[in-house]
Short mmCIF file of C-alpha atoms and ligand atoms in Angstrom, two decimals:
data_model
loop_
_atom_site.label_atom_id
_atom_site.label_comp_id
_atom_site.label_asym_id
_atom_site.label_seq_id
_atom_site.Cartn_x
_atom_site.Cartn_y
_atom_site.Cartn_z
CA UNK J 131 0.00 0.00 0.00
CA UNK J 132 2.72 2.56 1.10
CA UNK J 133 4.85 1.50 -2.38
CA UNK J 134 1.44 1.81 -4.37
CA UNK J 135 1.04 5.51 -2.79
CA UNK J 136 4.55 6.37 -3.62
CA UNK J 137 4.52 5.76 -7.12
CA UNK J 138 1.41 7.32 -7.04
CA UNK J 139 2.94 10.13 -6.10
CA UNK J 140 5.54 10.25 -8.48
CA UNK J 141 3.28 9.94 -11.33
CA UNK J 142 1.52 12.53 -10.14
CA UNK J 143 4.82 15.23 -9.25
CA UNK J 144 5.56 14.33 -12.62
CA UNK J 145 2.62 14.76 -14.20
CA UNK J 146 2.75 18.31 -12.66
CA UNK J 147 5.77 19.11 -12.68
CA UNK J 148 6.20 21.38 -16.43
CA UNK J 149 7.67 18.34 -17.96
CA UNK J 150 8.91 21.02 -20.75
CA UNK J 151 10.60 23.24 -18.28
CA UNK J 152 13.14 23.68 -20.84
CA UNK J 153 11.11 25.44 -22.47
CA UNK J 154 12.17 28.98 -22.49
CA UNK J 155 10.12 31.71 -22.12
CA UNK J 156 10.26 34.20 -25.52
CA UNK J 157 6.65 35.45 -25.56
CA UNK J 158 6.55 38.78 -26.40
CA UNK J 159 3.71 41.15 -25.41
CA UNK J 160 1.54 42.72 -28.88
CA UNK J 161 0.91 45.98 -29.12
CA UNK J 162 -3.20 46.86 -28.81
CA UNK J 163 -3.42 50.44 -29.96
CA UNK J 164 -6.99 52.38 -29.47
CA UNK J 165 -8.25 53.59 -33.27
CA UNK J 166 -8.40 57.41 -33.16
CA UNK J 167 -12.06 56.96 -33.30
CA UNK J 168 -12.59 54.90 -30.48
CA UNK J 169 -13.39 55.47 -26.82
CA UNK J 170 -11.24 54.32 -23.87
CA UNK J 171 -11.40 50.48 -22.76
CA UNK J 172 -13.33 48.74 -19.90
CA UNK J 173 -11.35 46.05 -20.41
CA UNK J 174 -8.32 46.11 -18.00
CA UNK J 175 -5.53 45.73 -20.32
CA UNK J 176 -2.56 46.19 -17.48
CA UNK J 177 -4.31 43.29 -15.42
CA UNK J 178 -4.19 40.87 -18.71
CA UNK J 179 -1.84 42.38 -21.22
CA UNK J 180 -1.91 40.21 -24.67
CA UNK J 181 0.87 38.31 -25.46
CA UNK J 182 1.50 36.55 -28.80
CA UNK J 183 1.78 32.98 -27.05
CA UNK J 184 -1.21 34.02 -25.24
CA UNK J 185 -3.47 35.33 -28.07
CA UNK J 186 -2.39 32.19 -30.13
CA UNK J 187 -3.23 30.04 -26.72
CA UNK J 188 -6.54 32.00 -26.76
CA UNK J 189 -6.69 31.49 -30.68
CA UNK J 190 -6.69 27.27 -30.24
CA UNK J 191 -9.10 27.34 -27.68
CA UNK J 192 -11.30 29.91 -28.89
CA UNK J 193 -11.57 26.79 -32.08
CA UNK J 194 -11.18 23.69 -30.24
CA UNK J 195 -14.02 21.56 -30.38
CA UNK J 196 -12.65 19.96 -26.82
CA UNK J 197 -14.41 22.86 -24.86
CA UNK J 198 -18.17 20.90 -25.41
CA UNK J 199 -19.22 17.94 -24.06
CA UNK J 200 -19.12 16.41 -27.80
CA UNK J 201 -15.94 17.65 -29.08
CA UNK J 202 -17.17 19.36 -32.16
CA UNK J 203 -18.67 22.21 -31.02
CA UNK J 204 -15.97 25.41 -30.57
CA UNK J 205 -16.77 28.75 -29.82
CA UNK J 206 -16.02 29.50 -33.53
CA UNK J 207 -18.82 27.20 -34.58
CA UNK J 208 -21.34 29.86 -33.49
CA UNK J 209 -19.50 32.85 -34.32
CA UNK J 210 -17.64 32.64 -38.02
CA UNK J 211 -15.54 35.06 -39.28
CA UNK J 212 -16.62 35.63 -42.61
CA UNK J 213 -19.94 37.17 -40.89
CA UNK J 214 -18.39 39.30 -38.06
CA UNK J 215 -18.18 36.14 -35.71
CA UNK J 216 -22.18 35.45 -35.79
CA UNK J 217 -23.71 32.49 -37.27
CA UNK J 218 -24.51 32.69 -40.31
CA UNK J 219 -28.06 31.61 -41.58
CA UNK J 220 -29.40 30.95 -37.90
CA UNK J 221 -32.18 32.64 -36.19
CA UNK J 222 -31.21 31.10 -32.97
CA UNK J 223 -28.15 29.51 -32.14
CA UNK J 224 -27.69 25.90 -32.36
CA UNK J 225 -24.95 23.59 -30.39
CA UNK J 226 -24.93 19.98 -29.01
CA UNK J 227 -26.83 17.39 -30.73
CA UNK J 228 -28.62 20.55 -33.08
CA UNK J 229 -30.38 21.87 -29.89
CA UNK J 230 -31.80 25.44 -29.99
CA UNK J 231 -31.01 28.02 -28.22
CA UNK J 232 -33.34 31.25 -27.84
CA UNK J 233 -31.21 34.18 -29.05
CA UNK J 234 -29.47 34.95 -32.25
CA UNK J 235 -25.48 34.64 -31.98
CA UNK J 236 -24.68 38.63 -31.75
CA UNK J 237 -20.76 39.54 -33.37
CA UNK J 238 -17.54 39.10 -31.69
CA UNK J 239 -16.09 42.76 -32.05
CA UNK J 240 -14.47 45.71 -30.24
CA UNK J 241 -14.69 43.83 -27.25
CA UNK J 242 -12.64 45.31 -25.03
CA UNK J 243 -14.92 48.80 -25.32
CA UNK J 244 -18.01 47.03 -24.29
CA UNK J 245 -18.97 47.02 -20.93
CA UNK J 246 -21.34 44.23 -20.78
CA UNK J 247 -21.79 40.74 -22.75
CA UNK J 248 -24.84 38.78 -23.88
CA UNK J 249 -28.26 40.85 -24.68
CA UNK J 250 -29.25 41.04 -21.07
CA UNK J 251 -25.62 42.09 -20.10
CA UNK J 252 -25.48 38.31 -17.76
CA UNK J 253 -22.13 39.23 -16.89
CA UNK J 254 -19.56 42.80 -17.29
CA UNK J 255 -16.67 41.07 -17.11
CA UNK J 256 -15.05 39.56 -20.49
CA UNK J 257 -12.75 37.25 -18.30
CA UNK J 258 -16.25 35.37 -16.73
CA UNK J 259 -17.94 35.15 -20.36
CA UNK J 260 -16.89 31.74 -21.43
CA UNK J 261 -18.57 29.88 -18.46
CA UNK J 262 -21.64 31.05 -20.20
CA UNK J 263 -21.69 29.22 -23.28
CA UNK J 264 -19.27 25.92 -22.17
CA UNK J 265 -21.82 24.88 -19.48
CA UNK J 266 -25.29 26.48 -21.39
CA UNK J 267 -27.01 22.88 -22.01
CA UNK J 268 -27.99 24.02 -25.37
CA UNK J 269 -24.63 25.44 -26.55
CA UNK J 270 -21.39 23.67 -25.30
CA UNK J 271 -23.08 21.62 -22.99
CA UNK J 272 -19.84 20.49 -20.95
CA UNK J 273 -18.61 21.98 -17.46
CA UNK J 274 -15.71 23.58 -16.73
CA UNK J 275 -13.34 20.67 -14.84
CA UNK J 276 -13.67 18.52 -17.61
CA UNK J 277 -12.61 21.44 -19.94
CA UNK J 278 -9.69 21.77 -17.92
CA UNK J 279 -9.08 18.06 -17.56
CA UNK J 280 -8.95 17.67 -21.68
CA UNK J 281 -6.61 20.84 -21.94
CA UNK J 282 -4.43 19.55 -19.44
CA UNK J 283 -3.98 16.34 -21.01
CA UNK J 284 -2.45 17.47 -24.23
CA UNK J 285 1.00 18.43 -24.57
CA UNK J 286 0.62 21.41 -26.86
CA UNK J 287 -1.63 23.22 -24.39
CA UNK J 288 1.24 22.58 -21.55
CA UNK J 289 3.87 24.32 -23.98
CA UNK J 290 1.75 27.11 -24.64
CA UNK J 291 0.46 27.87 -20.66
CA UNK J 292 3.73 27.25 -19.50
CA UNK J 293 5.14 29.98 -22.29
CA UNK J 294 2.02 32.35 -21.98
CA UNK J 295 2.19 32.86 -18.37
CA UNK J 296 4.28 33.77 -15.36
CA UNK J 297 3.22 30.92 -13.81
CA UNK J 298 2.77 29.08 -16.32
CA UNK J 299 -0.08 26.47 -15.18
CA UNK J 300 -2.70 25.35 -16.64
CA UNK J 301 -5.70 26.54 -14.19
CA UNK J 302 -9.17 28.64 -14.80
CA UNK J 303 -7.02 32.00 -14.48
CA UNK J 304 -4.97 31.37 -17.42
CA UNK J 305 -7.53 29.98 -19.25
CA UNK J 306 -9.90 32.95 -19.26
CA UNK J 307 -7.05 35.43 -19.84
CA UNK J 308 -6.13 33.49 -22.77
CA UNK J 309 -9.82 33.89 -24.55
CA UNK J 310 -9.89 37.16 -23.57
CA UNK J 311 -6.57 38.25 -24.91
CA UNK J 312 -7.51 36.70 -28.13
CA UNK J 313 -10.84 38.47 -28.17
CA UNK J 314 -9.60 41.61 -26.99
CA UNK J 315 -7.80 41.93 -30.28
CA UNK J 316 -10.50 41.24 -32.33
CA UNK J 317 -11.19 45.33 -32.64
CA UNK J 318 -12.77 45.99 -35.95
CA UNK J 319 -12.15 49.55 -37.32
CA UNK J 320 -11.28 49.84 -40.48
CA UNK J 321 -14.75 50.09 -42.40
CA UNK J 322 -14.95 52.90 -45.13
CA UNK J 323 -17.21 54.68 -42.38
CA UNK J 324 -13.75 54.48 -40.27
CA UNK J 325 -11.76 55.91 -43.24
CA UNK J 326 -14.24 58.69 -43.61
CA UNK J 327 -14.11 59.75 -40.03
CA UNK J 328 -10.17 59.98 -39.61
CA UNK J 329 -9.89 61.70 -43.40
CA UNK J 330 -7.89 58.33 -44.61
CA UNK J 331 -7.01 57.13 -47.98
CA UNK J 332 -10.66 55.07 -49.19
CA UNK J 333 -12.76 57.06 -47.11
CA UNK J 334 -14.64 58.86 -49.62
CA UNK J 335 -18.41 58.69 -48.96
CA UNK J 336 -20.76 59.19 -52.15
CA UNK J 337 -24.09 61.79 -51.31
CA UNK J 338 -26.07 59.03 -50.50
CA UNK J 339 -23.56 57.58 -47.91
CA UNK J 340 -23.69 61.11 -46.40
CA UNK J 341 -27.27 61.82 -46.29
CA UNK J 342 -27.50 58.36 -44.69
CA UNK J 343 -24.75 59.25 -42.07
CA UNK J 344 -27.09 62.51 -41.03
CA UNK J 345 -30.10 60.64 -40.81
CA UNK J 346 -28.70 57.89 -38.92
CA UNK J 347 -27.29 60.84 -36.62
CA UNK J 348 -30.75 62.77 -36.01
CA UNK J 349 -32.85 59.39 -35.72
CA UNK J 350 -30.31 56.41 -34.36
CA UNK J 351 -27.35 57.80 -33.04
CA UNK J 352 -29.27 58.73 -29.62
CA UNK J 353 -28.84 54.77 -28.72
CA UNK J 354 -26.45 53.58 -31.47
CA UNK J 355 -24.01 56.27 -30.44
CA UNK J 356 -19.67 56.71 -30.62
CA UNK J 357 -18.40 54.95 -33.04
CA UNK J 358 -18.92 52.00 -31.33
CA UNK J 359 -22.45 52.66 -32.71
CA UNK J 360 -23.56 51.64 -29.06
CA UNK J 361 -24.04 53.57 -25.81
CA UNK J 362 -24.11 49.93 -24.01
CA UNK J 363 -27.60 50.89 -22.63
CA UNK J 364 -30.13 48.51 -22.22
CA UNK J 365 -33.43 49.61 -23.73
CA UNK J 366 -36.41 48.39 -25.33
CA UNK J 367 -37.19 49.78 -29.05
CA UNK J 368 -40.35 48.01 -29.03
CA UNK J 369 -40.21 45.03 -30.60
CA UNK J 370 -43.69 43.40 -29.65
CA UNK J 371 -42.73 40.68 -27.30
CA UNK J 372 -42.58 37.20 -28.82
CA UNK J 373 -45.05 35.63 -26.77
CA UNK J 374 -43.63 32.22 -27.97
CA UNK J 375 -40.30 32.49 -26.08
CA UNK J 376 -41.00 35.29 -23.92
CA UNK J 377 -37.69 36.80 -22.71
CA UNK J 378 -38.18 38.98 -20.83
CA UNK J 379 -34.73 40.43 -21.53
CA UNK J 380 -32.40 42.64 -18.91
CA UNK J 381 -35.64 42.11 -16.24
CA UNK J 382 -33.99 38.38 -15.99
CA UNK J 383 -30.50 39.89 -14.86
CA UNK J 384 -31.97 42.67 -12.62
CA UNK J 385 -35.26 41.17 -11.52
CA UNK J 386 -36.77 44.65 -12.22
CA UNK J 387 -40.67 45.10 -13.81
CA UNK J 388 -38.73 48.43 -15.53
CA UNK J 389 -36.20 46.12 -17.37
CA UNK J 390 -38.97 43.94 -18.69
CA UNK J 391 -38.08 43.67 -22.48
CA UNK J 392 -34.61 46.03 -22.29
CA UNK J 393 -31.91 44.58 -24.10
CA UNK J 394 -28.49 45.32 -24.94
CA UNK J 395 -28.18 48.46 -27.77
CA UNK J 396 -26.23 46.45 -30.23
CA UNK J 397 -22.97 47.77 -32.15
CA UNK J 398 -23.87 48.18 -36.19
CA UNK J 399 -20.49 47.30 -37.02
CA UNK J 400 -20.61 44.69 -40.32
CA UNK J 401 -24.39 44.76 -39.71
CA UNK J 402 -25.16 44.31 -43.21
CA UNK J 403 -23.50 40.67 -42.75
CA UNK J 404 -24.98 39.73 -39.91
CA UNK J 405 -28.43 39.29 -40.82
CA UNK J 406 -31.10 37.64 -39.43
CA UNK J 407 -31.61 40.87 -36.47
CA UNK J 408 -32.63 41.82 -32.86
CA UNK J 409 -31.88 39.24 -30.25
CA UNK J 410 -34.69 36.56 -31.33
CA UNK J 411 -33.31 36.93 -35.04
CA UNK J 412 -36.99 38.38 -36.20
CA UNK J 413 -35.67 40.52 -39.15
CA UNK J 414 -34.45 38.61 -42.71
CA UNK J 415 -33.32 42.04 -43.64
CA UNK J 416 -32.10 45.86 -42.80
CA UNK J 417 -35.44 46.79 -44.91
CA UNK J 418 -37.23 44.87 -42.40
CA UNK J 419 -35.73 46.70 -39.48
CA UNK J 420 -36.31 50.14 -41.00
CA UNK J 421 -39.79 49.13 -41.76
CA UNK J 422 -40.61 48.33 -37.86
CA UNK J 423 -38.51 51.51 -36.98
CA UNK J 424 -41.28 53.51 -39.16
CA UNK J 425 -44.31 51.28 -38.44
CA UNK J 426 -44.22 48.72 -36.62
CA UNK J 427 -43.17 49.79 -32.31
CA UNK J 428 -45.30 48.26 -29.88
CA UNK J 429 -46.48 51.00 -27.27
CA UNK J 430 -45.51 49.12 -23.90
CA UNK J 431 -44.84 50.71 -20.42
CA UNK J 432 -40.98 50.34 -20.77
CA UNK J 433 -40.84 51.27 -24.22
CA UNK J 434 -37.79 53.47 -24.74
CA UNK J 435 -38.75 57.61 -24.41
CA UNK J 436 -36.21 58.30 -28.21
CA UNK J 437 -38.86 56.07 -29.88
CA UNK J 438 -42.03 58.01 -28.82
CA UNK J 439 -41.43 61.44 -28.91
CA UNK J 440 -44.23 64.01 -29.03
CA UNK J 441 -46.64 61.29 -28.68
CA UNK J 442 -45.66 60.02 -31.67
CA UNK J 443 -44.74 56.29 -31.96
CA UNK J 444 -41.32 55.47 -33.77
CA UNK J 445 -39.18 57.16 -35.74
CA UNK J 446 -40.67 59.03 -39.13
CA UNK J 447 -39.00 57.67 -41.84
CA UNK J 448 -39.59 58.52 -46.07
CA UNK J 449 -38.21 56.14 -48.58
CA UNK J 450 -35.02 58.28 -49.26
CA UNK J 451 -34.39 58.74 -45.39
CA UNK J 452 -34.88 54.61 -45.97
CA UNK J 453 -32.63 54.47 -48.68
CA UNK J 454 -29.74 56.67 -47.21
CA UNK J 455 -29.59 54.80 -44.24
CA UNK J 456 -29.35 51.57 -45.85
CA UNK J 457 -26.43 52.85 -48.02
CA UNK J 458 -24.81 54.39 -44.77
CA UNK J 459 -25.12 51.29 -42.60
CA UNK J 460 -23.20 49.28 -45.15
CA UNK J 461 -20.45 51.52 -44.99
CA UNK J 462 -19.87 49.80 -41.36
CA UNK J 463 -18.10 46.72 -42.91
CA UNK J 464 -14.91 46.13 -42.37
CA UNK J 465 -13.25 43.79 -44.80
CA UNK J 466 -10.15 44.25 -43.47
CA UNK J 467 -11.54 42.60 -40.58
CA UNK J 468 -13.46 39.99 -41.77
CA UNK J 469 -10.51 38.71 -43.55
CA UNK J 470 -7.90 39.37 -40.86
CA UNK J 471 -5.61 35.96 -40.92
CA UNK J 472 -4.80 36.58 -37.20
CA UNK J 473 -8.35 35.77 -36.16
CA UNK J 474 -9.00 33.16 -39.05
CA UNK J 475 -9.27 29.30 -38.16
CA UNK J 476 -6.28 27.64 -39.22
C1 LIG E 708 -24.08 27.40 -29.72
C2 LIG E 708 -23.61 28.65 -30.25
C3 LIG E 708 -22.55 29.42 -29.48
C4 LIG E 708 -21.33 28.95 -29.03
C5 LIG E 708 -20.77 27.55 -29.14
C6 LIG E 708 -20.67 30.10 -28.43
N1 LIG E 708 -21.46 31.21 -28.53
FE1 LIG E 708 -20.94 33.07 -27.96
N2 LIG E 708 -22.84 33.66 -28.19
C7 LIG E 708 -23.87 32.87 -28.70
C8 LIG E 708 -25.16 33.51 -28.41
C9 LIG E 708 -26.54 33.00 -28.81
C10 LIG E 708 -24.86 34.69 -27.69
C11 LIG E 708 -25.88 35.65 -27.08
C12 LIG E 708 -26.27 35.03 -25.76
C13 LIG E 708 -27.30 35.78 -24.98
O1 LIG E 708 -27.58 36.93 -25.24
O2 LIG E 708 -27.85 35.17 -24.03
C14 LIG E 708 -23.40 34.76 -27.59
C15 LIG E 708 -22.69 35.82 -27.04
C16 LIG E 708 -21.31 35.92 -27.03
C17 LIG E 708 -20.55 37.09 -26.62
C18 LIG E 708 -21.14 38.42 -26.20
C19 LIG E 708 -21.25 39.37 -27.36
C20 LIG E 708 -21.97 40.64 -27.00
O3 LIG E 708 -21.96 41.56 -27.82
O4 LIG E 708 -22.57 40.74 -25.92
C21 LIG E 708 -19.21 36.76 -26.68
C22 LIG E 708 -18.04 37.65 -26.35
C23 LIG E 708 -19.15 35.37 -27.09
N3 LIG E 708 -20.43 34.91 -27.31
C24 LIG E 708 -17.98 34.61 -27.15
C25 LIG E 708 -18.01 33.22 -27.17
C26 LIG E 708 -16.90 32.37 -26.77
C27 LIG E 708 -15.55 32.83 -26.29
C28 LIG E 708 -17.31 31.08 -26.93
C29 LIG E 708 -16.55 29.80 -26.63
C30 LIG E 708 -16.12 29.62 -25.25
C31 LIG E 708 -18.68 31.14 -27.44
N4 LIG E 708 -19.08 32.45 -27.54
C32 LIG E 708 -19.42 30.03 -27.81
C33 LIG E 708 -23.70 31.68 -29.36
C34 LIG E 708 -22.62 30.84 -29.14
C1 LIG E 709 -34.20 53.85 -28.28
C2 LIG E 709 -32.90 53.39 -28.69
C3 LIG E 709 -32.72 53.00 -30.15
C4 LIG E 709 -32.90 53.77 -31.27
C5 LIG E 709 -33.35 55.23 -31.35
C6 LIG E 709 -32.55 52.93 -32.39
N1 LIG E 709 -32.17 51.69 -31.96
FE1 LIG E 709 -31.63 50.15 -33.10
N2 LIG E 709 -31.59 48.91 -31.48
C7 LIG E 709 -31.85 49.31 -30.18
C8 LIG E 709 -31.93 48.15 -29.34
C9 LIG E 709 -32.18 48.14 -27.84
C10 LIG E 709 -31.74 47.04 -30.18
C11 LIG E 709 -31.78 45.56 -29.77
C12 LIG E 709 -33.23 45.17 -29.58
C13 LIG E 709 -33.47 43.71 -29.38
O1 LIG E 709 -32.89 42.87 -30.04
O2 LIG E 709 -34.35 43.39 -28.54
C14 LIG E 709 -31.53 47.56 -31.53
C15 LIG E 709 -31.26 46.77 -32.63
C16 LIG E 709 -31.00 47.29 -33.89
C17 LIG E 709 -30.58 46.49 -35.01
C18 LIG E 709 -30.33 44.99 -35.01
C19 LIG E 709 -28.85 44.71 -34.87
C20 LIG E 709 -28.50 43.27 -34.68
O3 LIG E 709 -27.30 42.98 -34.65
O4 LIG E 709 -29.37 42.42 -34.54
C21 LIG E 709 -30.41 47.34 -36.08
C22 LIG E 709 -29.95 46.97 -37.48
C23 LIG E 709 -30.73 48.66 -35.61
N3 LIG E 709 -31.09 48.60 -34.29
C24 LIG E 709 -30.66 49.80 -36.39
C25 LIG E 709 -31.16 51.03 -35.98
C26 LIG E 709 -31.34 52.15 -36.87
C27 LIG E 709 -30.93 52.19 -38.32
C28 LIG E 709 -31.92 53.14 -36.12
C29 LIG E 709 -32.41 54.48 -36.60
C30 LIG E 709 -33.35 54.43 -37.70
C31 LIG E 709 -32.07 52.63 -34.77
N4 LIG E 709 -31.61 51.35 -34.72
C32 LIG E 709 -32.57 53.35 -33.69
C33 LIG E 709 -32.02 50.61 -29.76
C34 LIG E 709 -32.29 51.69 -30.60
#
């Protein structure tokens, strides 16, 4: 018995032990500037400053199929690249086994300006996110120890925690910071809008893209506002509820009758790829979304003041102001981003 526990033991010193401690440490910290256009951070960037072995760490995970319960389904499943990290074609979101989830997959963008994460803001810190989706039922569908169990078992994650991070374990901590750092980077801001704004090369905007811009100021910019397009309010623009599913929105964070059907004021950034819209995916098409902007608000108690102004429900809009707009909001995507190889699955 006493032999049995002693090479127990040793198995399991050695199995903690960094068995790569040769390994020598050459990570090298990138350099995450602000765009000229942009707002401060929330995100603590001193706390967790990205690395490149730690925003490649963050990279792997951020694809690896290991983080569900069924090995197939990453984080990148549900938010692809080529449509500003939503999921494209998908009203709600799908994960293990094809279940359904109740909200459309929002983009993965700017990040580290955004004070809040999910459409009812469940959690404000980008660190915590993750939990959400790995143990959701209907997403990932796996919990968190036997995450870490899988990533601990494979040599290539040992190389890259023990190179990432000071102390180079593999634990929660280093983890988290990893997905963050890799999201963090993921700051879109190089649409023609973008060009436009800072005077830059490309950045020419036609008469229509300019009328749009002032409409979208006068009528959208009260909620979509900075360039983020997003104050990070929660609000209701009065959709009428969807009895069906009946989410109830921020109310289910805050437990508050006067957050009943507020949800997060999303960015616009690369909205015209990210189609279907709002939080239950309702609208096939920006057309659509004008057209209930102009027509079709539903007059409830918490309905937001912008949108009923004067007694007045929702915001007047003609076909040009229509037209404008649309030609303005596709000025928000960023190519440049949607191509970036430093976020693109290998
Ligand atoms: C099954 C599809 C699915 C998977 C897998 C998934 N997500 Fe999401 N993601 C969503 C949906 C849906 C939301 C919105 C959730 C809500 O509002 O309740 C979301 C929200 C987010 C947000 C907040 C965006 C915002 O603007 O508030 C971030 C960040 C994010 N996901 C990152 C991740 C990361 C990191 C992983 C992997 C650990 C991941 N997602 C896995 C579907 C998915
Ligand atoms: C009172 C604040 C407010 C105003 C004004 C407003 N919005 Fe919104 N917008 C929101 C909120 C809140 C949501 C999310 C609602 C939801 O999903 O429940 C939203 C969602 C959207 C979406 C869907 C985005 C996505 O990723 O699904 C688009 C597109 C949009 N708004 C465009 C506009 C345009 C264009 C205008 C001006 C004509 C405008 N909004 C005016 C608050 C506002």
């Amino acid at each position: 018995m006493v032999r049995l526990i002693s090479v127990l033991s040793i198995i399991f010193l050695f199995s903690c032990s960094p068995d790569n401690e040769e390994y020598v440490k050459v990570d090298k910290p990138l350099n995450f500037q602000i765009p000229a256009n942009f707002p401060a951070t929330v995100y603590d960037l001193e706390a967790n400053p990205p690395t490149e072995i730690g925003f490649e760490l963050g990279k792997k995970l951020f694809y690896d199929g290991k983080l569900s319960s069924n090995g197939v389904i990453s984080c990148g499943f549900c938010h692809e690249q080529k449509t500003a990290f939503t999921h494209h074609g998908h009203q709600f979101s799908h994960g293990i086994e094809g279940r359904e989830g109740t909200r459309n997959t929002p983009s993965i963008q700017n990040a580290a300006f955004m004070k809040a994460f999910t459409w009812d803001g469940a959690t404000n810190h980008l660190d915590l996110f993750p939990i959400i989706p790995i143990t959701n039922e209907v997403e990932m569908g796996e919990t968190m120890t036997n995450v870490l169990e899988k990533i601990k078992e494979d040599k290539e994650y040992q190389q890259l925690f023990t190179s990432a991070f000071e102390d180079g374990e593999v634990n929660f901590e280093n983890f988290f910071k990893a997905l963050s750092q890799f999201m963090v980077m993921m700051v879109s801001s190089n649409s023609k809008y973008d060009k436009y704004v800072r005077n830059e090369i490309n950045g020419e905007f036609s008469e229509e893209e300019k009328q749009g811009l002032l409409v979208f100021q006068e009528k959208c910019a009260s909620c979509h506002s900075t360039d983020l397009f997003t104050d990070d309010s929660f609000r209701n623009n009065g959709l009428p509820p969807n009895l069906k599913l009946d989410d109830f929105g921020r109310a289910l964070v805050t437990g508050a009758e006067s957050d009943k059907y507020k949800f997060k004021v999303p960015s616009l950034r690369n909205v015209a790829l990210t189609e279907p819209y709002m939080h239950d995916g309702r609208f096939g098409s920006l057309e659509a979304v004008l057209d209930f902007y102009s027509d079709g608000i539903s007059d409830l108690p918490t309905l937001d003041k912008e949108l009923k102004k004067e007694n007045s429900l929702g915001l007047a809009l003609s076909t040009t102001d229509k037209n404008v707009l649309i030609a303005f909001l596709n000025t928000l995507t960023d190519e440049e981003y949607i191509n970036d190889e430093r976020f693109s699955e290998y």
